[in-house]
Coordinates of C-alpha atoms in Angstrom, one line a residue:
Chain Z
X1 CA 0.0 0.0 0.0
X2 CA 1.1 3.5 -1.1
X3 CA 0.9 6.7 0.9
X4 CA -1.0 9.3 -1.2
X5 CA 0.8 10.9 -3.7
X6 CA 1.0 14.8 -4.1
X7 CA -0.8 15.4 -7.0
X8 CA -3.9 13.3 -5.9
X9 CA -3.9 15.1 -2.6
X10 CA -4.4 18.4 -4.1
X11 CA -7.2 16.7 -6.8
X12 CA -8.8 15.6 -3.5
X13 CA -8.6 19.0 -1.8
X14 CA -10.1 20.2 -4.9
X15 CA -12.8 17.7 -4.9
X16 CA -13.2 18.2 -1.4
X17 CA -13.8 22.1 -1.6
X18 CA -16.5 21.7 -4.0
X19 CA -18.3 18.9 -1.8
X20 CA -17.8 21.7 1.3
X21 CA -19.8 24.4 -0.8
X22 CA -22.9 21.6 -1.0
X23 CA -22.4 20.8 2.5
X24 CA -22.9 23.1 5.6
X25 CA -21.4 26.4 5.4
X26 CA -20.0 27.8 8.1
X27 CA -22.3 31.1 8.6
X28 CA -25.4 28.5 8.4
X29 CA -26.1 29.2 11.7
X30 CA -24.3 31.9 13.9
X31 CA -23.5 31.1 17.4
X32 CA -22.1 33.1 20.1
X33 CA -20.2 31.5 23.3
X34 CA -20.7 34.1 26.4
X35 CA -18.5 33.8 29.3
X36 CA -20.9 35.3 31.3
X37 CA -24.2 33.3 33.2
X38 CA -27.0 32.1 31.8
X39 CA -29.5 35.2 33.2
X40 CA -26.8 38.1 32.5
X41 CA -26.7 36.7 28.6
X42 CA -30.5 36.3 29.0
X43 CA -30.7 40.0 29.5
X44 CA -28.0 40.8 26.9
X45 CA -29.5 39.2 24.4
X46 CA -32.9 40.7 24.9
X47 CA -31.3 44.1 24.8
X48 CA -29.9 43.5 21.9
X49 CA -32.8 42.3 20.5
X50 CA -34.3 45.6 21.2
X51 CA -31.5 47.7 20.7
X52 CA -31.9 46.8 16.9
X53 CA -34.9 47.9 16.7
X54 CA -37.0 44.4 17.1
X55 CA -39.8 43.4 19.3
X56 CA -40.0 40.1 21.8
X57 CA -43.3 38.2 20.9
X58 CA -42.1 35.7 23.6
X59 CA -39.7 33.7 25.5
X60 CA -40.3 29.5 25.4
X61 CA -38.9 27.3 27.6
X62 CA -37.7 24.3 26.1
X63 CA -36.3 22.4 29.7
X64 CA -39.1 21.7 31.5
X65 CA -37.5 17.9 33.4
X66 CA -34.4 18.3 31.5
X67 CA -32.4 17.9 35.0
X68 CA -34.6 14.6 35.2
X69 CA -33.3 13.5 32.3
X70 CA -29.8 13.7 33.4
X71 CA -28.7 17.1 31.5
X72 CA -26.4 19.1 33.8
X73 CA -28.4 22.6 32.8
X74 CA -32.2 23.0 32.9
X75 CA -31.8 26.6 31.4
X76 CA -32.5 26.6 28.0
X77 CA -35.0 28.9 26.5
X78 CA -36.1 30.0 22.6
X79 CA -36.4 33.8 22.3
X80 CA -38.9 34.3 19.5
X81 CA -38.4 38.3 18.2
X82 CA -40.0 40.1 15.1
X83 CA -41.5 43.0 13.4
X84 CA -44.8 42.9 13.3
X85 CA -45.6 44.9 10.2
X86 CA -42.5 43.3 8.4
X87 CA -43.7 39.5 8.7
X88 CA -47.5 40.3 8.2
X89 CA -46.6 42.0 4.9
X90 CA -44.2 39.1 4.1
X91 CA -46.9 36.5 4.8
X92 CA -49.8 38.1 2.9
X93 CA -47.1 37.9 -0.3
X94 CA -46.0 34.6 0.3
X95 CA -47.8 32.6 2.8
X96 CA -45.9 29.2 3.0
X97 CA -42.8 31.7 4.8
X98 CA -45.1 31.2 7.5
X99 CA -43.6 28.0 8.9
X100 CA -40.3 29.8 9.7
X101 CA -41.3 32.7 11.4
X102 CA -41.3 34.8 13.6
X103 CA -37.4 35.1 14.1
X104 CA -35.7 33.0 16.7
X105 CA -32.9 32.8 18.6
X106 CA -32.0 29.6 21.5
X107 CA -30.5 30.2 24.6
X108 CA -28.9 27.7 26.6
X109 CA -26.4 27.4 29.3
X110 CA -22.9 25.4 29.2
X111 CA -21.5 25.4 32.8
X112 CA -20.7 28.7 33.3
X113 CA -20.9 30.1 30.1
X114 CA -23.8 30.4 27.8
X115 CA -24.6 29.6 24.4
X116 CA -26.4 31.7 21.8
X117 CA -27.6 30.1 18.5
X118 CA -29.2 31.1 15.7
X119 CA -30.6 30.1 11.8
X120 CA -28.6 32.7 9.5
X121 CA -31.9 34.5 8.1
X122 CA -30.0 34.2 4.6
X123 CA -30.6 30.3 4.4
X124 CA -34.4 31.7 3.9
X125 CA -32.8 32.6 0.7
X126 CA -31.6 29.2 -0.5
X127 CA -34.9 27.8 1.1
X128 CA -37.4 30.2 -0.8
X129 CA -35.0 30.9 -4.1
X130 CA -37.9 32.9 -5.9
X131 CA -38.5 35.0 -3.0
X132 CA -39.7 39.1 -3.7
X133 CA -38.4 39.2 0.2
X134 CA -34.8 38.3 0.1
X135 CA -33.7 42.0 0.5
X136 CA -35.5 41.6 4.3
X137 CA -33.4 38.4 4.1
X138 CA -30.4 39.8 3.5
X139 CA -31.2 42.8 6.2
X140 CA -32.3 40.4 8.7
X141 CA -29.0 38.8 8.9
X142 CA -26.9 41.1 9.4
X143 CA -29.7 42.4 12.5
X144 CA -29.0 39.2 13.5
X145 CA -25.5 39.2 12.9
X146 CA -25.0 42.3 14.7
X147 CA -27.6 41.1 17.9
X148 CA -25.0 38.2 18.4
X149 CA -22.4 40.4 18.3
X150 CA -23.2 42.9 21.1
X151 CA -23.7 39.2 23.4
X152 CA -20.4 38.8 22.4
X153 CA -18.9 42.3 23.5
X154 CA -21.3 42.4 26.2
X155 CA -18.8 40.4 28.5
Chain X
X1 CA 12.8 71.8 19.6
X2 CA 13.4 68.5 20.5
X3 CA 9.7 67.4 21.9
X4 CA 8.5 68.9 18.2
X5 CA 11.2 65.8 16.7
X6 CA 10.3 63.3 19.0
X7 CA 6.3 64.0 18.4
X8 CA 7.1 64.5 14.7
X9 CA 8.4 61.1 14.6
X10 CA 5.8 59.6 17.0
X11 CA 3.1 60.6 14.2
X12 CA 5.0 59.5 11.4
X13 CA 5.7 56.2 13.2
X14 CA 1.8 55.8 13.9
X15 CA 0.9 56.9 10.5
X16 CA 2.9 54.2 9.1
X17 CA 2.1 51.5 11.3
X18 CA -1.8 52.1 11.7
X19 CA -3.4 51.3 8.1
X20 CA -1.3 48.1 8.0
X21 CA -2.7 47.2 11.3
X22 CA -6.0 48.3 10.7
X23 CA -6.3 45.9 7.5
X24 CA -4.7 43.6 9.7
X25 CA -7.6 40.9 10.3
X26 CA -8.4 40.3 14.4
X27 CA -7.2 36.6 14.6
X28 CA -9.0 37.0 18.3
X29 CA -12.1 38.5 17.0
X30 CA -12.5 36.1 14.1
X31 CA -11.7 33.1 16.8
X32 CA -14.6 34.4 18.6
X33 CA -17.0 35.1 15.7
X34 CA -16.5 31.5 14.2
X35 CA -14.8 29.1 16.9
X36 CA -15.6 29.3 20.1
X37 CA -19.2 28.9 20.6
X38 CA -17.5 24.8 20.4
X39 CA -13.5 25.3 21.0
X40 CA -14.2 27.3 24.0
X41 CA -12.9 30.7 24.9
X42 CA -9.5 29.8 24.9
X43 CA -9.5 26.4 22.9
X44 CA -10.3 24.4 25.8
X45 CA -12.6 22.5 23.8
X46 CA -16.6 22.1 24.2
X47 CA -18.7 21.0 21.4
X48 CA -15.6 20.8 19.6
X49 CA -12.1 19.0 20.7
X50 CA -9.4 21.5 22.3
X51 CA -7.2 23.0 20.2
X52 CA -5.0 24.5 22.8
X53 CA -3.3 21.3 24.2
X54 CA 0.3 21.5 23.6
X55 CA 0.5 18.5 22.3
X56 CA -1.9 18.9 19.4
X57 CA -0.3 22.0 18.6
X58 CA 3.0 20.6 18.4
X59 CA 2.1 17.6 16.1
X60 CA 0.1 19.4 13.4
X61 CA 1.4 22.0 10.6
X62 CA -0.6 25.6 9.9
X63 CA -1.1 23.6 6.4
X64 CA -3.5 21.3 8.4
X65 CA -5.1 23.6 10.7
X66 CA -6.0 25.8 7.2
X67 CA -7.0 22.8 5.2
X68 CA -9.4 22.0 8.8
X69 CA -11.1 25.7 8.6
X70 CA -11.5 25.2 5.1
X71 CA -13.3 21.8 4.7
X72 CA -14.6 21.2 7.8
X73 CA -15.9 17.6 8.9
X74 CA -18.4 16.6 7.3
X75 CA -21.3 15.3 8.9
X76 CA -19.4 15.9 11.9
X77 CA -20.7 18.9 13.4
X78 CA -17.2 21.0 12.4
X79 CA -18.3 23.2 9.7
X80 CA -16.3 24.8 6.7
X81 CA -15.6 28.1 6.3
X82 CA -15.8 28.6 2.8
X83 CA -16.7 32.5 3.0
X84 CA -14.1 33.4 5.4
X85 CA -10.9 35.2 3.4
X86 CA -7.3 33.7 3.2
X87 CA -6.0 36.7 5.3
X88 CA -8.9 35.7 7.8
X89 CA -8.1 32.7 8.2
X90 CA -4.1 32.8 8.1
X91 CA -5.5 35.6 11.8
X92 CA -7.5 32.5 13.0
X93 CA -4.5 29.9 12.4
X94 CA -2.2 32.9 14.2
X95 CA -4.3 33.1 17.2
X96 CA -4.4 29.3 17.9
X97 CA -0.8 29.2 17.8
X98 CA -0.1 32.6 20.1
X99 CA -1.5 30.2 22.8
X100 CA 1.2 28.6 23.0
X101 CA 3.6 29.8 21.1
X102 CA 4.6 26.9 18.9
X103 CA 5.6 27.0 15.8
X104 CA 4.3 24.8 12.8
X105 CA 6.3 21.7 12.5
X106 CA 8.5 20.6 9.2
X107 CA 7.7 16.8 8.1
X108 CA 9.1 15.5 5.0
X109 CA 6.2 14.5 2.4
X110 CA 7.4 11.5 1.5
X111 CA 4.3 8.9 2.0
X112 CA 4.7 6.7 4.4
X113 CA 4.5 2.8 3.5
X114 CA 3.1 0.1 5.2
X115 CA 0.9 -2.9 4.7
X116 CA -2.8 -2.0 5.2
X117 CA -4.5 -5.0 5.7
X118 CA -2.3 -5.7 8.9
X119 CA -2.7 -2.0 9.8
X120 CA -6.8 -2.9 9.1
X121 CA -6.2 -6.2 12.1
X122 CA -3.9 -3.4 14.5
X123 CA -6.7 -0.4 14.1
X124 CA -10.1 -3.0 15.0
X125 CA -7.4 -4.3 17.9
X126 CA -6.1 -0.9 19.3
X127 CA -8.0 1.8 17.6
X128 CA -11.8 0.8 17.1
X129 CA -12.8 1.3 20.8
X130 CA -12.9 4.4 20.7
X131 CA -12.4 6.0 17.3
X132 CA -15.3 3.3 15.9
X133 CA -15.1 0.5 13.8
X134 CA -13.8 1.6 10.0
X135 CA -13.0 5.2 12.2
X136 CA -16.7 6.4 11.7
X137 CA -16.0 8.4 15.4
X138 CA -17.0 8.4 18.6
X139 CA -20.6 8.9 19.2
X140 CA -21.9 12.0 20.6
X141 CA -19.9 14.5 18.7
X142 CA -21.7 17.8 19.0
X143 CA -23.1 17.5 22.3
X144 CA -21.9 19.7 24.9
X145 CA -20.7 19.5 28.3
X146 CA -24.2 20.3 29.3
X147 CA -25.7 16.9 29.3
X148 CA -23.7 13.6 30.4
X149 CA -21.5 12.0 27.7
X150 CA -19.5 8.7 27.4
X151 CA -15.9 10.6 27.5
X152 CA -15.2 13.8 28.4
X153 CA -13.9 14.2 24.8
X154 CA -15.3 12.3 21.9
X155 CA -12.8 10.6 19.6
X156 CA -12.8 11.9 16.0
X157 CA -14.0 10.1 13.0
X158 CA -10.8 9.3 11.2
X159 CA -12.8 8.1 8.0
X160 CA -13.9 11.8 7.8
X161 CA -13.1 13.4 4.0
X162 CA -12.1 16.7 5.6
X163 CA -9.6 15.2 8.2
X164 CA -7.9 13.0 5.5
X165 CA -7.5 15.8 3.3
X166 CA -6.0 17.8 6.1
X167 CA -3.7 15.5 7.5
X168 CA -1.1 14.5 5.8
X169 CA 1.1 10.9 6.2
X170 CA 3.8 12.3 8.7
X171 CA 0.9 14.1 10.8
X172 CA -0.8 10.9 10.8
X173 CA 2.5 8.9 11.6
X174 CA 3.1 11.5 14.3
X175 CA 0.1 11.5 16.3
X176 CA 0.5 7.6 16.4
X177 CA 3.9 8.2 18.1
X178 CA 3.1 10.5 20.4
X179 CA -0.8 10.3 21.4
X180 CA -2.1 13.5 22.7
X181 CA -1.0 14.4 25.9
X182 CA -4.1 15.5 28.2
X183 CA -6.4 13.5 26.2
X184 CA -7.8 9.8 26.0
X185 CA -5.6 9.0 23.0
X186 CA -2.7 6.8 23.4
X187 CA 0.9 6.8 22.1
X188 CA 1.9 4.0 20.0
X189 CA 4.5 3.1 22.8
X190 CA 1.7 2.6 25.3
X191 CA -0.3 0.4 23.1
X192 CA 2.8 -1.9 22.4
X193 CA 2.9 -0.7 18.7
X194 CA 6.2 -0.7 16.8
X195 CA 7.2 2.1 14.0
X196 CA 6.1 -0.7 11.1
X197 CA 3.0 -1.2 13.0
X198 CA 2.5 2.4 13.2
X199 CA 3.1 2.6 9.3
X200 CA 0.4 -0.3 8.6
X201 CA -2.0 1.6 10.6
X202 CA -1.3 5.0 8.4
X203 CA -1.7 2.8 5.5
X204 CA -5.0 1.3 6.5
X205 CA -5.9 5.2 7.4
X206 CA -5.8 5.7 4.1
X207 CA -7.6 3.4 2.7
X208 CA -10.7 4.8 4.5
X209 CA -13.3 7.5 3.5
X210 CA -14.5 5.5 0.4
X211 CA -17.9 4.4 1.6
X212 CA -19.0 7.4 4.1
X213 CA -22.3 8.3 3.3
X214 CA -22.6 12.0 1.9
X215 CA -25.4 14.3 3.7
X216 CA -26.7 15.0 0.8
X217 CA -30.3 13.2 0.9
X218 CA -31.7 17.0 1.9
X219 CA -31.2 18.2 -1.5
X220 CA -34.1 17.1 -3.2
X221 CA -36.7 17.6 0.2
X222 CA -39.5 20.4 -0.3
X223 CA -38.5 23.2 2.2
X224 CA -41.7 23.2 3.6
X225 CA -44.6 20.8 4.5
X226 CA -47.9 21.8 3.3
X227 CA -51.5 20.8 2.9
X228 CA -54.0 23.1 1.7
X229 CA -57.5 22.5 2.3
X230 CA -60.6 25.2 2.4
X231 CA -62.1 24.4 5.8
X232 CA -61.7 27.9 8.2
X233 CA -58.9 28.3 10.2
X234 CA -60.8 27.6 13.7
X235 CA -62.0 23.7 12.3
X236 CA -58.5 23.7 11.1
X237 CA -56.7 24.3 14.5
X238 CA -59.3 21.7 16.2
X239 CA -58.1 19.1 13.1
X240 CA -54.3 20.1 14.0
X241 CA -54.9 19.0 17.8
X242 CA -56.8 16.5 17.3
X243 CA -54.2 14.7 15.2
X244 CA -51.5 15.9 17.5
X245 CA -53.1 14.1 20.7
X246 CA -53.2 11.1 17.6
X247 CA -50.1 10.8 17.5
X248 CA -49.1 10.7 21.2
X249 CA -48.2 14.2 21.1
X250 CA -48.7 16.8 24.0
X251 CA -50.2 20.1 23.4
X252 CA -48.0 22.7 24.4
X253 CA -49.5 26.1 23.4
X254 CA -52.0 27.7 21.0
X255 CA -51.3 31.2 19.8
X256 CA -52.2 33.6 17.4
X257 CA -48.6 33.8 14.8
X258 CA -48.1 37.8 15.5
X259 CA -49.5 37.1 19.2
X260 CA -46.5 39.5 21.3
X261 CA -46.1 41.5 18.2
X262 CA -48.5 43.8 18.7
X263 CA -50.9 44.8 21.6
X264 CA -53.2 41.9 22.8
X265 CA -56.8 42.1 21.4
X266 CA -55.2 42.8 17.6
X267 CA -53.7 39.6 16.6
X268 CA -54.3 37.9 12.9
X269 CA -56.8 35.2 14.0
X270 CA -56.2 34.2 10.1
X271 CA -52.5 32.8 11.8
X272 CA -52.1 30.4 14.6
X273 CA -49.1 28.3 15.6
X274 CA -49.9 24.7 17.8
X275 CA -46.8 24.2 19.6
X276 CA -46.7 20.5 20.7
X277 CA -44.1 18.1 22.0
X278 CA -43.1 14.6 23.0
X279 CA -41.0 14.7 25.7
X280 CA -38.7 11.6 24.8
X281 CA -38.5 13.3 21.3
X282 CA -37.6 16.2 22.6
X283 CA -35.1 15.1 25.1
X284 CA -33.3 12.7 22.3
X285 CA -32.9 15.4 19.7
X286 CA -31.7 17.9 22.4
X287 CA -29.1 15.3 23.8
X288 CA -27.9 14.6 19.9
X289 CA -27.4 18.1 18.9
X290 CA -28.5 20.9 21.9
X291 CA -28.5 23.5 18.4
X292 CA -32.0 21.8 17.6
X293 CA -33.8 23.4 20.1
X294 CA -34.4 26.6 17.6
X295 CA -36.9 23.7 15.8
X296 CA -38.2 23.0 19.3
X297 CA -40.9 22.9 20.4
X298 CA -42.5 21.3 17.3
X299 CA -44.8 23.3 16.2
X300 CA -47.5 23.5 13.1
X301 CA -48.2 26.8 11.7
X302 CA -51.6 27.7 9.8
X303 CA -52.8 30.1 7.8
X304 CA -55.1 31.6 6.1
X305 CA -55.1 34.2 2.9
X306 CA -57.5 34.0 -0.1
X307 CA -60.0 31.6 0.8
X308 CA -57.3 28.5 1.1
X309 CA -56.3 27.5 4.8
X310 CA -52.2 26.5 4.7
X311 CA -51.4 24.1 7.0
X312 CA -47.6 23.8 7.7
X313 CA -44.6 23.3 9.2
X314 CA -40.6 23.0 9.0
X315 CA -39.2 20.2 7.0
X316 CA -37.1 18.7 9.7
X317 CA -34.8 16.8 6.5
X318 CA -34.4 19.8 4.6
X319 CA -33.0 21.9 7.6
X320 CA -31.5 19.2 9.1
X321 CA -28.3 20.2 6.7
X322 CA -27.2 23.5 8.6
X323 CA -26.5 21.1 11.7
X324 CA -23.9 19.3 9.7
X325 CA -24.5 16.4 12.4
X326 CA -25.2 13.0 10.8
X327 CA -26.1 11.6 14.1
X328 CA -29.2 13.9 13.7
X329 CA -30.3 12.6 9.7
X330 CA -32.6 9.5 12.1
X331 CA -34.4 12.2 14.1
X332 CA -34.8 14.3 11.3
X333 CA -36.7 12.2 9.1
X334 CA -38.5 10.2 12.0
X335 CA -39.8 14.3 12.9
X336 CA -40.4 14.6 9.2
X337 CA -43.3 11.9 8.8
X338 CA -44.8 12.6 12.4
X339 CA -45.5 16.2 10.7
X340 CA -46.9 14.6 7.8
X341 CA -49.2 12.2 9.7
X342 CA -50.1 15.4 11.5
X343 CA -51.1 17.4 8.2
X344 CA -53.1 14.6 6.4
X345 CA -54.7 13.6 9.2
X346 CA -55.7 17.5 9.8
X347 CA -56.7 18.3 6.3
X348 CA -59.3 15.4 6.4

């Protein structure tokens, strides 16, 4: 048996990079690790929220028992976030977006630290190619984009 | 006279130095941004294995660490970072290595040769344990240190296309000799393995890859699951619960889509959302992939515009693909047909 040769490592690098572009790409979701508690990156990530100009329709909890079932954290929570006007208009024009909105963003704690993830509103794009809303798309992510960010500089 | 030199200079020192450092990308900032929601902080690992470990850092060339960034493991949770610039990530690689200060090794690139079908006996002997059988991985890659795991660090799948790109023979040989200090993984020494065992095992290494399933089955699923049917939206929602109860599912919540939006009183009643759960669903997708939990709780969303009620919801498969996770594709599509059941059974 041969090692690899050069010059079919770099074909398969090649190769490879093209398979990468089908697979996930990096931005698909955007996540944030704060060193900060769970409840001081609860409230960061709510201001942020706001600070961009978007409204909280609600915060879910999704770890009711999760201690029971053996998880170290029971603090993990779904902030759901929106413009009202914004997604009404978007629905009336297309109503099968519906299913994906309004925004969210999870919240969950790691030891110490907390975790902040998020879809990248620009897969919406690749979901709904025909779109007449990808500009909002586009817009949207880098809101979001920029939400995360301030969690991040927040500690 | 002098302090006019000195300041003179001072500003024609920082006039020189600032634009280059400005266009300068933030290694730390872009380590941040992309890495350490699953490296941790400061590489300590997470989600993702620790990069910070001396003895990683000492095995593996920047050529590896780029080639890592770039392709990412597929189907195992480490994405690639296809839009991130060379410059971007040459700041990223820079970082790591100012942990600890060490340098990117030289190997020679001659391949290493050895006989794979004994290195094939030595990895299902020594290897498969932990690393899997045919190196598919440890289990549980993804998960975080928030839920109980089988090690506190999950071997890597060694079959992975990205990490055989990335690593080349000598890095391969290498880790063999050494282990990783601070980890579960052994040094060839402490397994008994000599240096042509060690070049079998390289060999058999290679031979791998060949049959891993791609992720691609999400390509052709519908990005969304509808049924449209021209029954109101109130018989609609009582259809949508009565088929969740059907299928052993608990009703969570019943809003209004835009309820929170806007003041209470002037929701769309043309929009609702069931939220509804299983608990032992919910549990095993959460202890898979904690990331899920955006999709969670499940929920159907309905609406009505122009006389035609929409029933619908996610397509678990389709956005199962932004997880990168394979562990995940079995939940995915199980998810996938409960929603259906759900929507024919609430458009009868």
């Amino acid at each position: 048996m041969k090692g690899i040769g050069k010059g079919r490592g770099s074909l398969l690098l090649v190769l490879l990079l093209g398979l990468a572009c089908l697979t996930a790409q990096a931005d698909d979701l955007i996540m944030v690790r704060s060193a900060q508690d769970f409840p001081e990156t609860m409230l960061a990530l709510q201001e942020a929220i706001k600070a961009e100009g978007y409204q909280i329709a609600r915060v879910q909890r999704v770890d009711i028992g999760l201690t029971r079932r053996g998880f170290k954290t029971d603090k993990y929570r779904v902030v759901f976030f929106g413009r009202n006007e914004e997604i009404s208009r978007l629905i009336r024009q297309q109503p099968e977006l519906a299913p994906y909105l309004p925004l969210k963003i999870s919240i969950f704690a790691e030891g110490s630290e907390t975790l902040v993830v998020t879809m990248n509103p620009l897969i919406l794009a690749e979901l709904y190619p025909d779109s007449p809303a990808r500009p909002v798309f586009r817009r949207w992510a880098q809101d979001v984009q920029r939400i995360l960010r301030r969690i991040r500089v927040a500690q | 006279m002098r302090v006019v030199q000195y300041s003179l200079s001072l500003l024609l020192m920082i006039w020189l130095v600032l634009p280059a450092w400005a266009a300068e990308p933030d290694g730390r900032t872009l380590y941040e941004e992309n890495c350490a929601a699953c490296h941790g902080l400061r590489g300590f690992g997470g989600v993702g294995v620790p990069l910070a470990l001396e003895g990683f850092q000492r095995v593996v060339t920047d050529e590896y660490l780029r080639k890592t960034i770039r392709l990412g493991r597929p189907g195992r949770v480490m994405p690639a970072f296809t839009r991130l610039s060379d410059d971007e990530v040459h700041a990223i690689i820079a970082y790591v290595r100012s942990w600890n200060n060490i340098p990117s090794p030289v190997y020679s690139d001659t391949p290493v040769r050895g006989d794979a079908a004994h290195g094939k006996q030595l990895f299902a002997r020594h290897c498969a344990a932990c690393h899997g059988p045919e190196g598919i991985g440890g289990k549980g890659t993804g998960v975080t240190f928030s839920r109980p795991r089988e090690a506190p660090l999950i071997a890597p799948a060694l079959n992975n296309a990205g990490f055989l790109a990335a690593a080349s023979d000598a890095i391969l040989r290498q880790t063999l000799l050494n282990g990783r200090r601070g980890t579960p993984m052994p040094s060839a020494r402490e397994l008994g393995l000599s240096d042509q065992d060690i070049n079998d095992v390289v060999a058999y290494l290679r031979t791998l890859g060949k049959g891993t399933p791609e992720l691609t089955d999400w390509e052709t699923e519908p990005t969304y699951l509808v049924v449209e049917t021209d029954i109101p939206i109130e018989q609609a929602v009582e259809n949508v619960k009565r088929a969740v109860l059907g299928v052993n599912f608990r009703l969570i919540r019943i809003q209004y889509l835009n309820q929170g939006l806007v003041p209470a009183g002037k929701e769309n009643r043309q929009q609702v959302i069931v939220y509804f759960c299983n608990f032992d669903f919910l549990y095993e997708a959460l202890a898979i992939d904690p990331r899920v939990g955006i999709y969670l709780p499940c929920r159907i969303t309905l609406v009505r515009e122009g006389g035609v009620t929409r029933i619908m919801a996610v397509n678990p498969k389709r956005i199962s693909r932004i997880f990168n996770n394979r562990e995940l594709i079995r939940a995915c599509g199980e998810m996938k047909e409960i929603y259906e059941q759900i929507l024919d059974e609430a458009s009868l």
